[in-house]
Amino acid sequence: MTGEKEQACCSGHTESQTADPSSKDGHDHSACATAETTTAAAEGGKYDTVPAGYQGVIYTCPMHPEIRQTRPGACPLCGMGLELESAVMVEDGPNPERVDFTRRFWVGTALTLPLLVLTMGPLIGFPGIREIIGEQATLWIELILGTPVVLWCGWPFLERGWNSFRTMKLNMFSLIAMGVVSAWVFSVVAVLLPGIFPDGFRDADGHVGVYFEAAAVIVTLVLLGQVMELRAREGTGKAIRALLDLSAKTARIIRADGTEDEVPLEDLQAGDHLRVRPGEKVPVDGVVLEGHSSIDESMITGESLPVEKTAGDPVTGATINGTGSLVIEAERVGADTTLSQIVEMVANAQRSRAPIQKYADQVAGIFVPVVIGIAMIAFIAWSIWGPVPALSYALISAVAVLIIACPCALGLATPMSIMTATGRGAQAGVLIKNAEALERFEKIDTLIVDKTGTLTEGKPKLVVVLPEEGHDEDEVLRLAASLERGSEHPLAEAIVRGAEERGVSISTAEDFEAITGKGVKGVVDGQKIALGNARLMADMGLESQRHASTANARRDDGETVMFIVVEGAIAGLVSVADPIKESTPAALKALHTLGFRIIMATGDNERTAKAIGAKLGIDEIRADVLPAGKADIIRELQDRGCKVAMAGDGVNDAPALAQADVGIAMGTGADVAIESAGITLVRGNLDGIVRARRLARATMSNIRQNLFFALIYNTAGVPIAAGILFPVFGILISPMFAAFAMSASSISVVLNSLRLRTAKV
């Protein structure tokens, strides 16, 4: 056909590209196209090879989250085994890679121990064993024992090392593979063809030394380090598994006919009515319809005191009911529940990278080729100036340099701390969105807090209605509540609830209009009504000075005062107060101790804001701030060099949370605020910020300690392995000791990171 073009779409298939390509042989060529695309992307440096729309299991590298693929394997950048990406994929049972490495470790140990007895007999209580067996027979036994350790036990490292050279992404396995293969190949040739070696490889007796025990010990110790590291990774994943285990497995559903059945959690739908008996776990997020009880929310919020719940109160899945019986209506089920979102947030944070990691990556990227160069220089130097047998000393030195310089501890330093810290934060009710937020939060010096819902309960209460002469109190309240029923503002809710509690009937407002930061307008029963602050009065051309003294007296007590206007004239004042949270004063004191300068930015009037600020000892008050103004305040402070965090809970706080160096959302607030923030406090109290600060400081200190451990081992170990101490002290470390030191550096980093699991926050 004219215009046809033959091309290979995959192995064993050739298709004709036409204007209307189709599969003629029953083979799905679209899959080939996907494979071709992802392969090309990978070769071009893009390591995310998951096809668009893929819904299955995804594997990623903990150290390099940009590595994503649909099958298990090793990371092409660092060689580490890939792990499941999504928290919902966490499986029971041990990590298959750890099981495999453990098996290889025990086989390697079983073969390496007799190998050490043969080679180091006089030093470990077996003198004369080589003479008894015979030198040539001993060499063959060493070959038989050492080869399976290198080629089978160490195969994963050799494969990863080969891939690192093939892709030119040198990593720690590059050095391990070079060292092990060099020692083993040299030893095999020395046994099979000893006559080909020059005098530089022979000792005084004319023998060529073999290093099967060095290669075997290196493999076994590296396996031990990997097994311990994988165990530690499973430990960091315990935070996720523990969260998943919190959820109830079944729920008691109330059918339409009043009967009750036990059903699996996955069968529930929003709107189902559920019974929660005393001592049971709340199955899903919902709202209480009937009953009264106290609920232990500590596993979600980190708060130890039970919370009283009655009709209309929200409940969270996985929390534990107290002594009362409740009937709840399911609102969020499955992946939408608070617990599921927490689990996913923790998993995402554990996979994220702190900015400090890029320095470790840069060091490791330069370090590996430098080490290879040092190993070559050491080999040449020993070959020229070393004692007899000079070339054997050269080989030992080069292999020791390659092994002791392995930067695995450097690669572990940051991700191990981040994985452990985010799990610890989740246990304390502090959810870290990503590692960058955690690192930034350590350096924050200025904290901006909203008033409503952050410093206060966020549930204002109607305090008093003060009508003007000629107006009735209940009528003024009725008009205000009728107008505010169309608003979602917390102050509006307080007025409506206050009217209902007083038994005042509420009408429906028409032509409702919300004026951001000022108030509302509308028509109630044919009358034009407005309710708002002094700025709204000024916009309407109304004089409110006559009421100023009364309003100011109430504002001095921390109340919010609004004017109600009926048909163009002020008809009275409505005063609402939002109680300060019990935990706020102590939290603010602790925050000052931790080095924060605290600014309250609120849309409330200056007098009310200053009254609350004076009570709480806040450093600076910014009142009458419109929603967009909070982001402007943050920019102003950032321009002055301040590192700013913003804590808020409303939709109007989202721009400011995004502008801040670190946004802190109250978990009790709006979803958009939580999405805009780097840190979420599940409970919604300021003492969560205290915990977050302590966690950030502990984590960054831990990371710096890890980097120090990793770098000091490498910096000190490389010159010693190269033989710098030999001319003066006669010390030249063996490759076996180098392997032990390399494993010790990794283990020290892992153990130090795990200390964060018990960090006091």
Coordinates of N, CA and C in Angstrom, one line a residue, residues 237-438:
G237 N 8.0 1.7 58.2 CA 6.7 1.4 57.7 C 5.7 1.0 58.7
K238 N 6.1 0.6 59.9 CA 5.2 0.2 61.0 C 4.2 1.3 61.3
A239 N 4.7 2.6 61.2 CA 3.8 3.7 61.5 C 2.6 3.6 60.6
I240 N 2.8 3.3 59.3 CA 1.7 3.2 58.4 C 0.8 2.0 58.7
R241 N 1.5 0.9 58.9 CA 0.7 -0.3 59.2 C -0.1 -0.2 60.5
A242 N 0.5 0.5 61.5 CA -0.2 0.7 62.8 C -1.4 1.6 62.5
L243 N -1.3 2.6 61.7 CA -2.4 3.5 61.3 C -3.5 2.7 60.6
L244 N -3.1 1.8 59.7 CA -4.1 1.0 59.0 C -4.8 0.0 59.9
D245 N -4.1 -0.5 60.9 CA -4.6 -1.4 61.8 C -5.6 -0.8 62.8
L246 N -5.6 0.6 62.9 CA -6.5 1.3 63.8 C -8.0 1.1 63.4
S247 N -8.2 1.0 62.1 CA -9.6 1.0 61.6 C -10.3 -0.3 62.0
A248 N -11.6 -0.1 62.2 CA -12.5 -1.2 62.4 C -12.6 -2.1 61.2
K249 N -12.8 -3.3 61.3 CA -12.9 -4.2 60.2 C -14.4 -4.4 59.7
T250 N -15.3 -4.2 60.7 CA -16.7 -4.3 60.3 C -17.5 -3.2 61.0
A251 N -18.8 -3.0 60.6 CA -19.6 -2.0 61.2 C -21.0 -2.6 61.3
R252 N -21.8 -2.1 62.3 CA -23.1 -2.6 62.6 C -24.1 -1.6 61.9
I253 N -24.6 -2.0 60.8 CA -25.5 -1.1 60.0 C -27.0 -1.3 60.5
I254 N -27.7 -0.1 60.5 CA -29.1 -0.2 60.9 C -29.9 -0.1 59.6
R255 N -30.7 -1.1 59.2 CA -31.5 -1.1 58.0 C -32.7 -0.2 58.1
A256 N -33.3 0.0 57.0 CA -34.5 0.9 57.0 C -35.6 0.3 57.8
D257 N -35.7 -1.1 58.0 CA -36.8 -1.7 58.8 C -36.4 -1.8 60.3
G258 N -35.2 -1.2 60.6 CA -34.8 -1.2 62.0 C -33.9 -2.4 62.4
T259 N -33.8 -3.4 61.6 CA -32.9 -4.5 61.9 C -31.4 -4.1 61.7
E260 N -30.6 -4.8 62.4 CA -29.1 -4.4 62.4 C -28.3 -5.6 61.9
D261 N -27.3 -5.4 61.1 CA -26.4 -6.4 60.6 C -25.0 -6.0 60.7
E262 N -24.1 -7.0 60.9 CA -22.7 -6.7 60.9 C -22.2 -6.8 59.4
V263 N -21.6 -5.8 58.9 CA -21.2 -5.8 57.5 C -19.7 -5.4 57.4
P264 N -19.0 -5.8 56.4 CA -17.6 -5.4 56.2 C -17.5 -3.9 55.9
L265 N -16.4 -3.3 56.3 CA -16.3 -1.8 56.1 C -16.4 -1.4 54.7
E266 N -15.9 -2.2 53.8 CA -15.9 -1.8 52.4 C -17.3 -1.8 51.8
D267 N -18.3 -2.4 52.4 CA -19.7 -2.4 51.9 C -20.4 -1.1 52.3
L268 N -19.8 -0.3 53.2 CA -20.6 0.9 53.6 C -20.6 2.0 52.6
Q269 N -21.7 2.8 52.6 CA -21.8 3.9 51.8 C -22.2 5.2 52.6
A270 N -21.9 6.3 52.0 CA -22.2 7.6 52.7 C -23.8 7.6 52.9
G271 N -24.2 8.0 54.1 CA -25.6 8.1 54.4 C -26.1 6.9 55.2
D272 N -25.3 5.8 55.3 CA -25.8 4.7 56.1 C -25.8 5.1 57.5
H273 N -26.8 4.5 58.3 CA -26.9 4.7 59.7 C -26.2 3.5 60.4
L274 N -25.4 3.8 61.4 CA -24.6 2.8 62.0 C -24.7 2.9 63.5
R275 N -24.7 1.8 64.2 CA -24.7 1.8 65.7 C -23.2 1.5 66.1
V276 N -22.8 2.3 67.1 CA -21.5 2.1 67.7 C -21.7 1.8 69.2
R277 N -21.5 0.6 69.6 CA -21.7 0.2 71.0 C -20.5 0.6 71.9
P278 N -20.7 0.6 73.2 CA -19.7 1.0 74.1 C -18.4 0.1 73.9
G279 N -17.3 0.8 73.8 CA -16.0 0.1 73.7 C -15.6 -0.3 72.3
E280 N -16.5 0.0 71.3 CA -16.2 -0.3 69.9 C -15.5 0.8 69.2
K281 N -14.9 0.5 68.1 CA -14.3 1.6 67.3 C -15.3 2.2 66.4
V282 N -15.2 3.5 66.2 CA -16.1 4.2 65.2 C -15.6 3.7 63.9
P283 N -16.5 3.1 63.0 CA -16.1 2.5 61.8 C -15.7 3.5 60.7
V284 N -16.4 4.7 60.6 CA -16.1 5.6 59.5 C -16.3 7.0 60.1
D285 N -15.9 8.0 59.3 CA -16.2 9.4 59.6 C -17.7 9.7 59.5
G286 N -18.3 10.4 60.4 CA -19.7 10.7 60.3 C -20.2 11.7 61.4
V287 N -21.5 11.7 61.6 CA -22.0 12.7 62.6 C -23.0 11.9 63.5
V288 N -23.0 12.3 64.7 CA -23.9 11.6 65.7 C -25.3 12.0 65.5
L289 N -26.2 10.9 65.4 CA -27.6 11.2 65.2 C -28.3 11.0 66.6
E290 N -27.9 10.0 67.3 CA -28.6 9.7 68.6 C -27.5 9.3 69.6
G291 N -27.8 9.6 70.9 CA -26.9 9.1 72.0 C -25.9 10.1 72.5
H292 N -25.3 9.7 73.6 CA -24.3 10.6 74.2 C -23.1 9.7 74.7
S293 N -21.9 10.1 74.4 CA -20.8 9.3 74.9 C -19.5 10.1 74.8
S294 N -18.4 9.6 75.4 CA -17.1 10.2 75.3 C -16.3 9.3 74.4
I295 N -15.5 9.9 73.5 CA -14.7 9.1 72.5 C -13.2 9.4 72.7
D296 N -12.4 8.4 72.7 CA -11.0 8.5 72.8 C -10.4 8.7 71.4
E297 N -10.0 9.9 71.1 CA -9.4 10.3 69.8 C -7.9 10.3 69.8
S298 N -7.3 9.8 70.8 CA -5.8 9.9 70.9 C -5.1 9.3 69.8
M299 N -5.6 8.2 69.2 CA -4.8 7.5 68.1 C -4.8 8.4 66.8
I300 N -5.7 9.3 66.7 CA -5.8 10.2 65.5 C -5.2 11.5 65.8
T301 N -5.5 12.1 67.0 CA -5.1 13.5 67.3 C -3.9 13.6 68.2
G302 N -3.6 12.6 68.9 CA -2.5 12.6 69.9 C -2.9 13.2 71.2
E303 N -4.2 13.6 71.3 CA -4.7 14.2 72.6 C -5.2 13.0 73.5
S304 N -4.8 13.1 74.7 CA -5.1 11.9 75.6 C -6.5 12.0 76.2
L305 N -7.1 13.2 76.4 CA -8.4 13.3 77.0 C -9.6 13.0 76.1
P306 N -10.5 12.1 76.5 CA -11.7 11.8 75.7 C -12.5 13.0 75.4
V307 N -13.2 13.0 74.3 CA -14.0 14.1 73.8 C -15.5 13.8 73.9
E308 N -16.3 14.6 74.6 CA -17.7 14.4 74.7 C -18.4 14.5 73.3
K309 N -19.3 13.6 73.0 CA -20.0 13.6 71.8 C -21.5 13.4 72.0
T310 N -22.3 14.3 71.4 CA -23.7 14.2 71.4 C -24.3 14.4 70.1
A311 N -25.6 14.4 69.9 CA -26.3 14.6 68.6 C -25.7 15.9 67.9
G312 N -25.3 15.7 66.6 CA -24.9 16.8 65.8 C -23.3 16.9 65.8
D313 N -22.7 16.2 66.7 CA -21.2 16.3 66.8 C -20.6 15.3 65.7
P314 N -19.4 15.7 65.2 CA -18.7 14.8 64.2 C -17.9 13.8 64.9
V315 N -17.8 12.6 64.3 CA -17.0 11.6 64.9 C -16.0 11.1 63.7
T316 N -14.9 10.5 64.2 CA -13.8 10.1 63.2 C -13.6 8.7 63.3
G317 N -13.5 8.0 62.1 CA -13.3 6.6 62.0 C -12.0 6.2 62.8
A318 N -12.0 5.0 63.4 CA -10.9 4.4 64.1 C -10.8 4.9 65.6
T319 N -11.5 6.0 66.0 CA -11.5 6.4 67.4 C -12.4 5.4 68.2
I320 N -12.2 5.4 69.5 CA -12.8 4.4 70.3 C -13.9 5.0 71.2
N321 N -15.1 4.4 71.1 CA -16.3 4.9 71.8 C -16.1 4.5 73.3
G322 N -16.6 5.3 74.2 CA -16.5 5.1 75.6 C -17.7 4.2 76.1
T323 N -18.4 4.7 77.1 CA -19.4 3.9 77.8 C -20.8 4.1 77.2
G324 N -21.0 5.1 76.3 CA -22.4 5.3 75.8 C -22.5 4.6 74.4
S325 N -23.8 4.5 74.0 CA -24.1 3.9 72.7 C -24.5 5.1 71.8
L326 N -24.0 5.0 70.6 CA -24.2 6.1 69.6 C -24.8 5.5 68.3
V327 N -25.7 6.3 67.7 CA -26.1 6.0 66.3 C -25.5 7.2 65.5
I328 N -24.8 6.8 64.4 CA -24.1 7.8 63.6 C -24.6 7.6 62.1
E329 N -24.4 8.7 61.4 CA -24.6 8.7 59.9 C -23.3 8.8 59.3
A330 N -23.0 7.8 58.4 CA -21.7 7.8 57.7 C -21.7 8.9 56.7
E331 N -20.6 9.7 56.7 CA -20.4 10.8 55.8 C -19.2 10.5 54.8
R332 N -18.1 10.0 55.3 CA -17.0 9.7 54.5 C -16.5 8.3 54.7
V333 N -16.5 7.5 53.6 CA -16.1 6.1 53.7 C -14.9 5.8 52.8
G334 N -14.3 4.6 53.0 CA -13.2 4.2 52.1 C -12.1 5.1 52.2
A335 N -11.6 5.5 51.0 CA -10.4 6.3 50.9 C -10.6 7.8 51.3
D336 N -11.9 8.2 51.5 CA -12.2 9.5 51.9 C -12.1 9.8 53.4
T337 N -12.0 8.7 54.2 CA -12.0 8.9 55.7 C -10.7 9.6 56.1
T338 N -10.8 10.3 57.3 CA -9.7 11.0 57.8 C -8.5 10.0 58.0
L339 N -8.7 8.8 58.4 CA -7.6 7.8 58.6 C -6.9 7.5 57.3
S340 N -7.7 7.3 56.3 CA -7.1 6.9 55.0 C -6.3 8.1 54.4
Q341 N -6.8 9.3 54.6 CA -6.0 10.5 54.2 C -4.7 10.7 55.0
I342 N -4.8 10.4 56.3 CA -3.6 10.5 57.1 C -2.6 9.5 56.6
V343 N -3.0 8.2 56.4 CA -2.1 7.2 55.9 C -1.4 7.6 54.6
E344 N -2.2 8.1 53.7 CA -1.6 8.5 52.4 C -0.7 9.6 52.5
M345 N -1.0 10.6 53.4 CA -0.2 11.7 53.6 C 1.2 11.3 54.2
V346 N 1.1 10.4 55.2 CA 2.4 9.9 55.8 C 3.2 9.2 54.8
A347 N 2.6 8.3 54.0 CA 3.3 7.6 52.9 C 4.0 8.5 51.9
N348 N 3.2 9.5 51.5 CA 3.8 10.5 50.6 C 5.0 11.3 51.2
A349 N 4.8 11.7 52.4 CA 5.9 12.4 53.1 C 7.2 11.5 53.2
Q350 N 7.0 10.2 53.5 CA 8.1 9.3 53.7 C 8.9 9.2 52.4
R351 N 8.2 9.3 51.3 CA 8.9 9.2 50.0 C 9.5 10.5 49.5
S352 N 9.1 11.6 50.1 CA 9.6 12.9 49.7 C 11.1 13.1 50.1
R353 N 11.7 14.1 49.5 CA 13.1 14.4 49.7 C 13.3 15.8 50.3
A354 N 14.1 15.8 51.4 CA 14.4 17.1 52.0 C 15.4 17.8 51.1
P355 N 15.4 19.2 51.0 CA 16.4 19.9 50.2 C 17.9 19.5 50.6
I356 N 18.1 19.2 51.9 CA 19.4 18.8 52.3 C 19.9 17.6 51.6
Q357 N 19.0 16.7 51.1 CA 19.4 15.5 50.5 C 20.1 15.8 49.2
K358 N 19.9 16.9 48.5 CA 20.5 17.2 47.3 C 22.0 17.3 47.5
Y359 N 22.4 17.8 48.6 CA 23.9 17.9 48.9 C 24.5 16.6 49.1
A360 N 23.8 15.7 49.8 CA 24.3 14.3 49.9 C 24.4 13.6 48.6
D361 N 23.4 13.9 47.7 CA 23.4 13.3 46.3 C 24.6 13.8 45.5
Q362 N 24.9 15.1 45.7 CA 26.0 15.7 44.9 C 27.3 15.2 45.4
V363 N 27.4 15.1 46.7 CA 28.7 14.5 47.3 C 28.9 13.1 46.8
A364 N 27.8 12.3 46.9 CA 27.9 10.9 46.4 C 28.2 10.8 45.0
G365 N 27.6 11.7 44.1 CA 27.9 11.6 42.7 C 29.3 11.9 42.3
I366 N 29.9 12.8 43.1 CA 31.4 13.1 42.9 C 32.3 12.1 43.5
F367 N 31.8 11.6 44.7 CA 32.6 10.7 45.5 C 33.0 9.4 44.8
V368 N 32.0 8.8 44.2 CA 32.3 7.5 43.6 C 33.4 7.5 42.6
P369 N 33.3 8.4 41.5 CA 34.5 8.4 40.6 C 35.8 8.8 41.2
V370 N 35.7 9.7 42.2 CA 37.0 10.1 42.9 C 37.6 8.9 43.6
V371 N 36.7 8.1 44.2 CA 37.2 6.9 45.0 C 37.9 5.9 44.0
I372 N 37.2 5.7 42.8 CA 37.8 4.8 41.8 C 39.2 5.3 41.4
G373 N 39.3 6.7 41.3 CA 40.6 7.2 40.9 C 41.6 7.0 42.0
I374 N 41.2 7.2 43.3 CA 42.1 7.0 44.4 C 42.6 5.5 44.5
A375 N 41.6 4.6 44.2 CA 42.0 3.2 44.2 C 43.0 2.9 43.2
M376 N 42.9 3.5 42.0 CA 43.9 3.3 40.9 C 45.2 3.9 41.3
I377 N 45.2 5.0 42.0 CA 46.5 5.7 42.4 C 47.1 4.8 43.4
A378 N 46.3 4.3 44.4 CA 46.9 3.4 45.4 C 47.5 2.2 44.8
F379 N 46.8 1.6 43.9 CA 47.4 0.4 43.2 C 48.7 0.7 42.6
I380 N 48.8 1.8 41.8 CA 50.0 2.2 41.2 C 51.2 2.4 42.2
A381 N 50.8 3.2 43.2 CA 51.8 3.6 44.2 C 52.4 2.4 44.9
W382 N 51.5 1.5 45.3 CA 52.0 0.2 46.0 C 52.8 -0.6 45.0
S383 N 52.3 -0.7 43.8 CA 53.1 -1.5 42.8 C 54.5 -1.0 42.6
I384 N 54.7 0.3 42.8 CA 56.0 0.9 42.5 C 56.9 0.9 43.8
W385 N 56.3 1.3 44.9 CA 57.0 1.5 46.1 C 56.7 0.5 47.3
G386 N 55.8 -0.4 47.0 CA 55.4 -1.3 48.1 C 56.4 -2.4 48.3
P387 N 56.4 -3.0 49.5 CA 57.3 -4.2 49.8 C 56.9 -5.4 49.0
V388 N 57.7 -6.4 49.1 CA 57.4 -7.7 48.4 C 56.3 -8.4 49.2
P389 N 55.3 -9.0 48.5 CA 55.0 -8.9 47.1 C 54.2 -7.6 46.8
A390 N 54.8 -6.7 46.1 CA 54.3 -5.3 45.9 C 52.9 -5.3 45.2
L391 N 52.7 -6.1 44.2 CA 51.5 -6.1 43.5 C 50.3 -6.7 44.3
S392 N 50.6 -7.6 45.2 CA 49.6 -8.1 46.1 C 49.1 -7.1 47.0
Y393 N 50.1 -6.3 47.6 CA 49.8 -5.2 48.5 C 49.0 -4.2 47.7
A394 N 49.3 -4.0 46.5 CA 48.6 -3.0 45.6 C 47.1 -3.4 45.5
L395 N 46.9 -4.7 45.2 CA 45.5 -5.2 45.0 C 44.7 -5.0 46.3
I396 N 45.4 -5.4 47.4 CA 44.7 -5.3 48.7 C 44.3 -3.9 49.0
S397 N 45.2 -3.0 48.8 CA 45.0 -1.6 49.1 C 43.8 -1.0 48.2
A398 N 43.9 -1.4 46.9 CA 42.8 -0.8 46.0 C 41.5 -1.4 46.3
V399 N 41.4 -2.7 46.7 CA 40.1 -3.3 47.0 C 39.6 -2.7 48.3
A400 N 40.5 -2.5 49.3 CA 40.1 -1.9 50.6 C 39.5 -0.5 50.4
V401 N 40.2 0.3 49.5 CA 39.7 1.7 49.2 C 38.3 1.6 48.6
L402 N 38.1 0.8 47.7 CA 36.7 0.7 47.0 C 35.7 0.3 48.0
I403 N 36.0 -0.6 48.9 CA 35.0 -1.1 49.9 C 34.7 -0.1 51.0
I404 N 35.7 0.4 51.6 CA 35.5 1.3 52.8 C 34.9 2.6 52.4
A405 N 35.1 3.0 51.1 CA 34.5 4.3 50.6 C 33.1 4.2 50.2
C406 N 32.5 3.0 50.2 CA 31.1 2.8 49.7 C 30.2 3.8 50.4
P407 N 29.5 4.7 49.7 CA 28.7 5.8 50.3 C 27.3 5.4 50.6
C408 N 27.1 4.1 51.0 CA 25.7 3.7 51.3 C 25.2 4.5 52.5
A409 N 26.0 4.8 53.5 CA 25.6 5.5 54.7 C 25.2 6.9 54.3
L410 N 25.9 7.5 53.4 CA 25.6 8.9 52.9 C 24.2 8.9 52.2
G411 N 23.9 7.8 51.5 CA 22.6 7.8 50.8 C 21.4 7.5 51.8
L412 N 21.8 6.9 52.9 CA 20.7 6.6 53.9 C 20.5 7.7 54.9
A413 N 21.4 8.6 55.0 CA 21.4 9.7 56.1 C 20.1 10.4 56.1
T414 N 19.6 10.9 55.0 CA 18.4 11.8 55.0 C 17.1 10.9 54.9
P415 N 17.0 10.0 54.0 CA 15.7 9.3 53.9 C 15.3 8.5 55.1
M416 N 16.3 7.9 55.8 CA 15.9 7.1 57.0 C 15.3 8.0 58.1
S417 N 15.9 9.2 58.2 CA 15.4 10.2 59.2 C 14.0 10.7 58.9
I418 N 13.8 11.0 57.6 CA 12.5 11.5 57.2 C 11.5 10.5 57.3
M419 N 11.7 9.2 56.9 CA 10.8 8.2 57.0 C 10.4 7.9 58.5
T420 N 11.4 7.9 59.4 CA 11.1 7.7 60.8 C 10.3 8.9 61.4
A421 N 10.7 10.1 61.1 CA 10.2 11.3 61.7 C 8.7 11.5 61.3
T422 N 8.4 11.3 60.0 CA 7.0 11.5 59.6 C 6.1 10.4 60.2
G423 N 6.6 9.2 60.5 CA 5.8 8.3 61.2 C 5.6 8.7 62.6
R424 N 6.6 9.2 63.2 CA 6.5 9.7 64.6 C 5.5 10.9 64.7
G425 N 5.6 11.8 63.7 CA 4.7 12.9 63.7 C 3.2 12.5 63.6
A426 N 3.0 11.5 62.8 CA 1.6 11.0 62.7 C 1.1 10.5 64.0
Q427 N 1.9 9.8 64.8 CA 1.5 9.3 66.1 C 1.2 10.4 67.0
A428 N 1.8 11.6 66.8 CA 1.6 12.7 67.7 C 0.5 13.7 67.1
G429 N -0.1 13.3 66.1 CA -1.2 14.2 65.5 C -0.6 15.3 64.6
V430 N 0.6 15.2 64.2 CA 1.2 16.2 63.3 C 1.5 15.5 62.0
L431 N 0.8 15.9 60.9 CA 1.0 15.3 59.6 C 1.9 16.2 58.8
I432 N 3.0 15.6 58.3 CA 4.0 16.3 57.5 C 3.7 16.0 56.0
K433 N 3.4 17.1 55.2 CA 3.1 16.8 53.8 C 4.3 16.4 53.0
N434 N 5.4 17.0 53.3 CA 6.6 16.6 52.6 C 7.9 16.9 53.4
A435 N 9.0 16.4 53.0 CA 10.2 16.6 53.8 C 10.7 18.0 53.8
E436 N 10.4 18.7 52.7 CA 10.8 20.1 52.6 C 10.2 21.0 53.6
A437 N 8.9 20.7 53.9 CA 8.2 21.5 54.9 C 8.9 21.2 56.3
L438 N 9.3 20.0 56.6 CA 9.9 19.7 57.8 C 11.2 20.4 58.0

